[in-house]
mmCIF file with all atom_site columns, C-alpha atoms in Angstrom:
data_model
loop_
_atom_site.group_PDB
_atom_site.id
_atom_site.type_symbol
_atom_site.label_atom_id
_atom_site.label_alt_id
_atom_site.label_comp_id
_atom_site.label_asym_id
_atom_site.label_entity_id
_atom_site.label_seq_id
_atom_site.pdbx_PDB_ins_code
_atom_site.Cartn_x
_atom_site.Cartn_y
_atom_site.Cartn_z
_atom_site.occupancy
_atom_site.B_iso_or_equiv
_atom_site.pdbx_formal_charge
_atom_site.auth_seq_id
_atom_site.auth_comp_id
_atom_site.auth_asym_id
_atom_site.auth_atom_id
_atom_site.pdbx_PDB_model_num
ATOM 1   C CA . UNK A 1 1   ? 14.150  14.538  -49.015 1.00 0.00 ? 1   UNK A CA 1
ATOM 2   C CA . UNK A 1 2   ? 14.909  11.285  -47.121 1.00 0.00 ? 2   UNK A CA 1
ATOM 3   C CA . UNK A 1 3   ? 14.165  13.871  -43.890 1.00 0.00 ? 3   UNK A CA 1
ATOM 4   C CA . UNK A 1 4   ? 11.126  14.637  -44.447 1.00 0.00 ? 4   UNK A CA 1
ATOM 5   C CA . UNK A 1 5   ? 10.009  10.994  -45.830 1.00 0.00 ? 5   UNK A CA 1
ATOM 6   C CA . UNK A 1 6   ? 10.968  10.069  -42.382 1.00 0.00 ? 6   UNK A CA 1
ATOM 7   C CA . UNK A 1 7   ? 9.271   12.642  -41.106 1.00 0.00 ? 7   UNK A CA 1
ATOM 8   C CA . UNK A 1 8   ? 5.814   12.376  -42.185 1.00 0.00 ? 8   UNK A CA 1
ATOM 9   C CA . UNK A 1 9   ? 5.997   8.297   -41.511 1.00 0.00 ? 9   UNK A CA 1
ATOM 10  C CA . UNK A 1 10  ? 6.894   9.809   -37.903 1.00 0.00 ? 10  UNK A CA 1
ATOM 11  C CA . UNK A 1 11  ? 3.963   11.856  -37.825 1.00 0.00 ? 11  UNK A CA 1
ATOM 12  C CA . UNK A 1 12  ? 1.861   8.813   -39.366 1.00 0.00 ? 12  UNK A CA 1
ATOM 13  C CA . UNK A 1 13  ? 2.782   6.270   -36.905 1.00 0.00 ? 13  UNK A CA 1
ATOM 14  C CA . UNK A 1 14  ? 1.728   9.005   -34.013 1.00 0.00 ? 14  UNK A CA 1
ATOM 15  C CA . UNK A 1 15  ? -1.516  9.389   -35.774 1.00 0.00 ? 15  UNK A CA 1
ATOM 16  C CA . UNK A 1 16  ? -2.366  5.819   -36.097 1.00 0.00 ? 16  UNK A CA 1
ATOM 17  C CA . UNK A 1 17  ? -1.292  4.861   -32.498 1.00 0.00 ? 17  UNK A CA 1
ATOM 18  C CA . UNK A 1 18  ? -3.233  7.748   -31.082 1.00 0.00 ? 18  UNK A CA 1
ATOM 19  C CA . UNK A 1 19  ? -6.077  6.732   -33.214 1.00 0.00 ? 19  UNK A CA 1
ATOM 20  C CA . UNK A 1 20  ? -6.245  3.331   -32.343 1.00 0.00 ? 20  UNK A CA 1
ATOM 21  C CA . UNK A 1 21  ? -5.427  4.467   -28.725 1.00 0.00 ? 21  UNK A CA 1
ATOM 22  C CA . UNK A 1 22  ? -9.053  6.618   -28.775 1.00 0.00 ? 22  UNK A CA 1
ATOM 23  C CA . UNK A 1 23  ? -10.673 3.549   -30.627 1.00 0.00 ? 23  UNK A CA 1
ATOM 24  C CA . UNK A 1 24  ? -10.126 1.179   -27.941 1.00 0.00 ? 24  UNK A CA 1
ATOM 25  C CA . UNK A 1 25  ? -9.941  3.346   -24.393 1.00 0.00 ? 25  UNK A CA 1
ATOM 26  C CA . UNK A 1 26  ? -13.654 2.861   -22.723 1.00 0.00 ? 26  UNK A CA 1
ATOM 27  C CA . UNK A 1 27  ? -15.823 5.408   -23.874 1.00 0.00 ? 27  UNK A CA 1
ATOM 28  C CA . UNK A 1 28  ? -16.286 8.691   -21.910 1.00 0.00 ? 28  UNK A CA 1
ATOM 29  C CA . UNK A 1 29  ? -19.646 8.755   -22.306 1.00 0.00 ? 29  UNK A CA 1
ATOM 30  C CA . UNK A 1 30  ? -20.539 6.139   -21.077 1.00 0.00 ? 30  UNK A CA 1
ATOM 31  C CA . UNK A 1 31  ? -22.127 7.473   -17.967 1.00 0.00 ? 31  UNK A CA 1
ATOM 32  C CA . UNK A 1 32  ? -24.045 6.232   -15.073 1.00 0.00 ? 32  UNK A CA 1
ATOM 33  C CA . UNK A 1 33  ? -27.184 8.538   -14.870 1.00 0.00 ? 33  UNK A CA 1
ATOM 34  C CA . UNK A 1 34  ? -28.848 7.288   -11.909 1.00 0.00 ? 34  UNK A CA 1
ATOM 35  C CA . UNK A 1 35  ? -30.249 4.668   -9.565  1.00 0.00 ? 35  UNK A CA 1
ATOM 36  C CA . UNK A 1 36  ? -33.631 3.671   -8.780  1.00 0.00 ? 36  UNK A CA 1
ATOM 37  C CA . UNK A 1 37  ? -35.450 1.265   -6.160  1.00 0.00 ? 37  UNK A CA 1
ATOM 38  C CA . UNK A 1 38  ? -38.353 -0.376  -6.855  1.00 0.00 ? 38  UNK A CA 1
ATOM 39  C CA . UNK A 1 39  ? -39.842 0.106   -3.460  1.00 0.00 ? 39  UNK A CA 1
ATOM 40  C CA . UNK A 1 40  ? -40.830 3.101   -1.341  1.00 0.00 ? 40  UNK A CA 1
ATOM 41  C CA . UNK A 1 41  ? -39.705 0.679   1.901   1.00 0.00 ? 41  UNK A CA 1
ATOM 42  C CA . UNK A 1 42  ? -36.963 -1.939  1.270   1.00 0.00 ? 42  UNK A CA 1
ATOM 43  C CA . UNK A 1 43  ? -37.760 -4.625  3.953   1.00 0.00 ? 43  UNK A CA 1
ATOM 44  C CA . UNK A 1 44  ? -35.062 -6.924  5.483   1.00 0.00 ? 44  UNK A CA 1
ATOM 45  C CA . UNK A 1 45  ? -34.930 -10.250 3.204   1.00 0.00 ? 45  UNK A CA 1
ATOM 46  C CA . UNK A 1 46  ? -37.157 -9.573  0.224   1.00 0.00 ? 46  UNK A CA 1
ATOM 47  C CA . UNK A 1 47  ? -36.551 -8.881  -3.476  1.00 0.00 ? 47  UNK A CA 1
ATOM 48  C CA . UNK A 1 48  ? -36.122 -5.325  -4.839  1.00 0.00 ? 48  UNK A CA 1
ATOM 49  C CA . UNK A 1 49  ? -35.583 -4.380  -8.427  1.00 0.00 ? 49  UNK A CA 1
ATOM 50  C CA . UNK A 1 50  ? -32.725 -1.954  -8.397  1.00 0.00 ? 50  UNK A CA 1
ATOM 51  C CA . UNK A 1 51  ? -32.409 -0.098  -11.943 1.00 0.00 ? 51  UNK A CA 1
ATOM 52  C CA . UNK A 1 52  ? -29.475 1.805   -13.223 1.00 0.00 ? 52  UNK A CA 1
ATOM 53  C CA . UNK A 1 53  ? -29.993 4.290   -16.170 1.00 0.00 ? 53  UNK A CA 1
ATOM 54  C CA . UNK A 1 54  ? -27.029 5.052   -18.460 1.00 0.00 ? 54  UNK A CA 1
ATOM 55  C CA . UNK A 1 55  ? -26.354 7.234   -21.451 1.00 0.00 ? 55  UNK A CA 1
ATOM 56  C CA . UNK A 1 56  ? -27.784 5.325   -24.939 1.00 0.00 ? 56  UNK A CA 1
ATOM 57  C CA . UNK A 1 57  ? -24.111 5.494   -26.114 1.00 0.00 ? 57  UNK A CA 1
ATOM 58  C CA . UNK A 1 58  ? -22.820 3.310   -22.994 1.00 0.00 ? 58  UNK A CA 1
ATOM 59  C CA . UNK A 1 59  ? -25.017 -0.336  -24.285 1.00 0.00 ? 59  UNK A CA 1
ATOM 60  C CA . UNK A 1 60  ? -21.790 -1.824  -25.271 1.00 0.00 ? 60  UNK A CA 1
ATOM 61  C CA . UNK A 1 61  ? -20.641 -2.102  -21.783 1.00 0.00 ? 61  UNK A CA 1
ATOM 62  C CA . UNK A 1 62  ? -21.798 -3.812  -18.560 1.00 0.00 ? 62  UNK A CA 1
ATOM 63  C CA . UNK A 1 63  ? -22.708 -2.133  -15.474 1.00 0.00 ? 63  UNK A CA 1
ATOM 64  C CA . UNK A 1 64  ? -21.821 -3.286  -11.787 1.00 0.00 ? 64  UNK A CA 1
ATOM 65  C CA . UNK A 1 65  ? -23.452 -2.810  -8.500  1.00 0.00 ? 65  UNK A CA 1
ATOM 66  C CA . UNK A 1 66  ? -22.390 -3.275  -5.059  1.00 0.00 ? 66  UNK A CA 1
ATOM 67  C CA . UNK A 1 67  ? -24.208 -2.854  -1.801  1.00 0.00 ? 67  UNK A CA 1
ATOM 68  C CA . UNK A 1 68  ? -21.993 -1.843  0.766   1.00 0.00 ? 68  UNK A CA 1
ATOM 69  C CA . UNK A 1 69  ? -18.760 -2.200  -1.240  1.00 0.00 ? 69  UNK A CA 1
ATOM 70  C CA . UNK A 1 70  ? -19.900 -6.260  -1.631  1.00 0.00 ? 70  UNK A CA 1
ATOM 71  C CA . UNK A 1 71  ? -20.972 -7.090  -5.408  1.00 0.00 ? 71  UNK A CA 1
ATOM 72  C CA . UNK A 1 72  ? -24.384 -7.623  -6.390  1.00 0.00 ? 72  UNK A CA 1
ATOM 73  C CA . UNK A 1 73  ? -23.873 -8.536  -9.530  1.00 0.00 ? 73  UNK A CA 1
ATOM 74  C CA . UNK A 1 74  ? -23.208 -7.264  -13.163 1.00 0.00 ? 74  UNK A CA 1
ATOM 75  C CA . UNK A 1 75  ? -26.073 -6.212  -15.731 1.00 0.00 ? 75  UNK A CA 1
ATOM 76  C CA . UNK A 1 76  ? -26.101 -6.064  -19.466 1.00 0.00 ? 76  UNK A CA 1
ATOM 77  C CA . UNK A 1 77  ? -27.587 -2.879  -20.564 1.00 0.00 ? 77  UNK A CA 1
ATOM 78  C CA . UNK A 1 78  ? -31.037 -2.586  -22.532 1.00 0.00 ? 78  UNK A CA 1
ATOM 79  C CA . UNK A 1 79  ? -32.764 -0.266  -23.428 1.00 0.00 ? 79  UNK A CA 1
ATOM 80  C CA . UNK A 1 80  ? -30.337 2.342   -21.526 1.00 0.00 ? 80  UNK A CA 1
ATOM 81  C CA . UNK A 1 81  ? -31.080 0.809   -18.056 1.00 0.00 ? 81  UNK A CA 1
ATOM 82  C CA . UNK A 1 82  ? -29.483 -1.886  -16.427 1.00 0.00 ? 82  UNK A CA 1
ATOM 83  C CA . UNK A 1 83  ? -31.381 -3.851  -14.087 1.00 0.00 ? 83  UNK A CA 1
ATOM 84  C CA . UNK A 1 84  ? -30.900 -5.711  -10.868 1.00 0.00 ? 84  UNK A CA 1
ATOM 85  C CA . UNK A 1 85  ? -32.519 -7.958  -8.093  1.00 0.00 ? 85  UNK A CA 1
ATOM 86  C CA . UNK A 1 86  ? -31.438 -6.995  -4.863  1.00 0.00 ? 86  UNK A CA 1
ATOM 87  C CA . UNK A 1 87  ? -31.883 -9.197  -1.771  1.00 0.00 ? 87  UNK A CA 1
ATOM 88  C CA . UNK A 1 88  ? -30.806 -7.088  1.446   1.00 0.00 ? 88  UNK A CA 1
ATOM 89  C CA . UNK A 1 89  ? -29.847 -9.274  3.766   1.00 0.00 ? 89  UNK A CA 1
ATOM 90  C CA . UNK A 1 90  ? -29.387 -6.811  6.738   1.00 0.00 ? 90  UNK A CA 1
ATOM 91  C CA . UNK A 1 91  ? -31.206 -3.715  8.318   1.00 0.00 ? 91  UNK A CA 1
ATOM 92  C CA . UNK A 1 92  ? -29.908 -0.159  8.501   1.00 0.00 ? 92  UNK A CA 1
ATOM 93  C CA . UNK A 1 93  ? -27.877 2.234   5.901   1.00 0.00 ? 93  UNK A CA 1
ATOM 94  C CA . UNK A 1 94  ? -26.825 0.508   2.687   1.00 0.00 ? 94  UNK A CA 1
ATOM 95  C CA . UNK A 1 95  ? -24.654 2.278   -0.230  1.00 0.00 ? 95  UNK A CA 1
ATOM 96  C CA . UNK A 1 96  ? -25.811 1.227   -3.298  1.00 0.00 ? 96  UNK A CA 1
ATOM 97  C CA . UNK A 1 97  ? -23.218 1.565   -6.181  1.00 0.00 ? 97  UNK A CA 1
ATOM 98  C CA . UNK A 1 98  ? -23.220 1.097   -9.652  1.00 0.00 ? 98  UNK A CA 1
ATOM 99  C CA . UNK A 1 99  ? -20.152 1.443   -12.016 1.00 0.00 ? 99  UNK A CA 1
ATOM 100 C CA . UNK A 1 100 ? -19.393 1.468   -15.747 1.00 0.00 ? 100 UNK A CA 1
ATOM 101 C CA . UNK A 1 101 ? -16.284 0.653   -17.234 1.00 0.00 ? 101 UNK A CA 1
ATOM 102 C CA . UNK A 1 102 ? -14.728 2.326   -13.619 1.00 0.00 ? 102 UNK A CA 1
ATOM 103 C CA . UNK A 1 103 ? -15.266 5.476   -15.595 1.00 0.00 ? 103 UNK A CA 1
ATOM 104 C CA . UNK A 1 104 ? -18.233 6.884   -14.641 1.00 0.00 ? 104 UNK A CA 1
ATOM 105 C CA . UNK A 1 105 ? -20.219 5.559   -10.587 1.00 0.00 ? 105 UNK A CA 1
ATOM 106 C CA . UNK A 1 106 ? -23.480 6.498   -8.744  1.00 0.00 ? 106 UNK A CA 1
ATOM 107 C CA . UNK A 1 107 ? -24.554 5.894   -5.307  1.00 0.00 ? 107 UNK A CA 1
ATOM 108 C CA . UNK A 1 108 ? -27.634 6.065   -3.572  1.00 0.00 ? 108 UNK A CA 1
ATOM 109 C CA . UNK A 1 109 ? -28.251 5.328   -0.004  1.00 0.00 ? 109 UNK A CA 1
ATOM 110 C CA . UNK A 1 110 ? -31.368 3.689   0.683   1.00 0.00 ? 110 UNK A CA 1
ATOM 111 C CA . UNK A 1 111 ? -32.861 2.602   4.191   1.00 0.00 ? 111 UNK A CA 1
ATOM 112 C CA . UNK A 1 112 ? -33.754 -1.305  4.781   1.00 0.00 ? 112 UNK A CA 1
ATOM 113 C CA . UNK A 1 113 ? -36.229 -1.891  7.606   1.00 0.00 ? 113 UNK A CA 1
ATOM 114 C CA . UNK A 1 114 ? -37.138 -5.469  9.310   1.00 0.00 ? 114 UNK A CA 1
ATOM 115 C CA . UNK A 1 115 ? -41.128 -5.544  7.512   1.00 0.00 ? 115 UNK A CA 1
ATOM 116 C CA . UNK A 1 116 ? -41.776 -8.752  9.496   1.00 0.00 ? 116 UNK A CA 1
ATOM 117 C CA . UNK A 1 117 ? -45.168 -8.077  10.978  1.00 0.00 ? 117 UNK A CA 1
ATOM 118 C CA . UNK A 1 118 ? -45.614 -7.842  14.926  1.00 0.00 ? 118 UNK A CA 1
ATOM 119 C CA . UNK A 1 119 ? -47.950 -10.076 17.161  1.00 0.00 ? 119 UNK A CA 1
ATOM 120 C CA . UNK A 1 120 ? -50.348 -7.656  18.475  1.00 0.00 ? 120 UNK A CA 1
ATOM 121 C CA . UNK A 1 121 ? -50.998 -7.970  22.163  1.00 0.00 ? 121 UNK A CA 1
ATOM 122 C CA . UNK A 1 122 ? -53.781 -10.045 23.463  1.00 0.00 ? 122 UNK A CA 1
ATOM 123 C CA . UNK A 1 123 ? -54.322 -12.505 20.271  1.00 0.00 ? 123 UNK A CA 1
ATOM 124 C CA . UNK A 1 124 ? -52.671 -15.714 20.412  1.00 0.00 ? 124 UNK A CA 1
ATOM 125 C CA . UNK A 1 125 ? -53.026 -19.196 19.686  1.00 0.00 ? 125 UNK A CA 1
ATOM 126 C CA . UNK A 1 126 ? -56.112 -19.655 21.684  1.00 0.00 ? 126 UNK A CA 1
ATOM 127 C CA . UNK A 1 127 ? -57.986 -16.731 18.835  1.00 0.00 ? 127 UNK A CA 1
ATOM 128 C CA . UNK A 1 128 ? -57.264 -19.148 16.067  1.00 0.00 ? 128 UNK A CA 1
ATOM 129 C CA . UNK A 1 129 ? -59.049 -22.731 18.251  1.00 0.00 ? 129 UNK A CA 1
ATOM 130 C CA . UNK A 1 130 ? -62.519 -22.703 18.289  1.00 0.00 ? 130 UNK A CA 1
ATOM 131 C CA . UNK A 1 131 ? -61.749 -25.639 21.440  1.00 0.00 ? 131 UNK A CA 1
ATOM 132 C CA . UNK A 1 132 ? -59.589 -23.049 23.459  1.00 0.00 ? 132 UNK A CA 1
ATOM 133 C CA . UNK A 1 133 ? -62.615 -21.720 25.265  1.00 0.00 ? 133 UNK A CA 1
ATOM 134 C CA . UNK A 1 134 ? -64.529 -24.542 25.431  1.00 0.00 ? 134 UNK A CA 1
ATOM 135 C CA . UNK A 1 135 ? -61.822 -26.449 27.455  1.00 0.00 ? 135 UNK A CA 1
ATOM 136 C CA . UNK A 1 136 ? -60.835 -23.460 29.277  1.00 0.00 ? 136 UNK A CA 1
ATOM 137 C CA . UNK A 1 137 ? -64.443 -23.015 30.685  1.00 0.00 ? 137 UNK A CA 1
ATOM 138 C CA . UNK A 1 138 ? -64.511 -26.684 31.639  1.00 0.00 ? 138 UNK A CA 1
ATOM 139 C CA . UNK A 1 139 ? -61.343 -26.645 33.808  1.00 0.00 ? 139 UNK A CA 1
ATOM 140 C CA . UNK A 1 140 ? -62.581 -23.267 35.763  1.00 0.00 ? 140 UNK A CA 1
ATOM 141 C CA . UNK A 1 141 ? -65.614 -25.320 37.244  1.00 0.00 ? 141 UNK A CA 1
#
């Protein structure tokens, strides 16, 4: 009798560590969904929302992004989205990343293009001084 007493308190004690074991491990579905950026054309230097969709089951923990393996920042999730401001701060290819509870990532490569506008040829400062060809007539003579 004392055998199996000591037996089922066994078996007990494995239950209740493997159920507090699934009651506090990170939740496996909590899942990244996807990521999404704001604008069409991400332009050197200015603000882009970044927004991270997750499973409705995955609120209770924050999501992470990187750009290029360097953090962004961390979101609280609303709504089943986490969202971001994003600031690229150079041109070319840039990995965008977002993790959950390192159990579940996403990337998305988006392209970030220098939007600063270019002089066109033949205007200059003269265009925008209604003196410039006054005094430019008067020293031809």
């Amino acid at each position: 009798m004392k055998n199996s007493r000591r037996a089922g308190i066994g078996a007990t004690a494995i239950g209740a560590a493997a159920a507090v074991a699934a009651l506090t491990a990170p939740n496996a579905s909590a899942l990244v969904n996807g990521i999404t950026v704001s604008d069409a054309k991400v332009c050197l230097n200015k603000a882009t929302t970044v927004t991270v969709a997750v499973t409705a089951t995955s609120f209770l923990f924050d999501v992470s992004l990187s750009d290029n393996d360097t953090s962004v920042g961390n979101s609280k999730v609303s709504n089943s989205q986490a969202v971001f401001t994003w600031t690229p701060t150079t041109t070319g290819s840039h990995t965008l990343k977002a993790t959950q509870e390192v159990i579940s990532t996403k990337t998305i490569t988006v392209d970030v293009v220098d939007c600063t506008p270019v002089p066109v040829p033949g205007t200059g400062s003269s265009a925008s001084n209604p003196l410039a060809g006054l005094l430019s007539s008067l020293s031809a003579k």
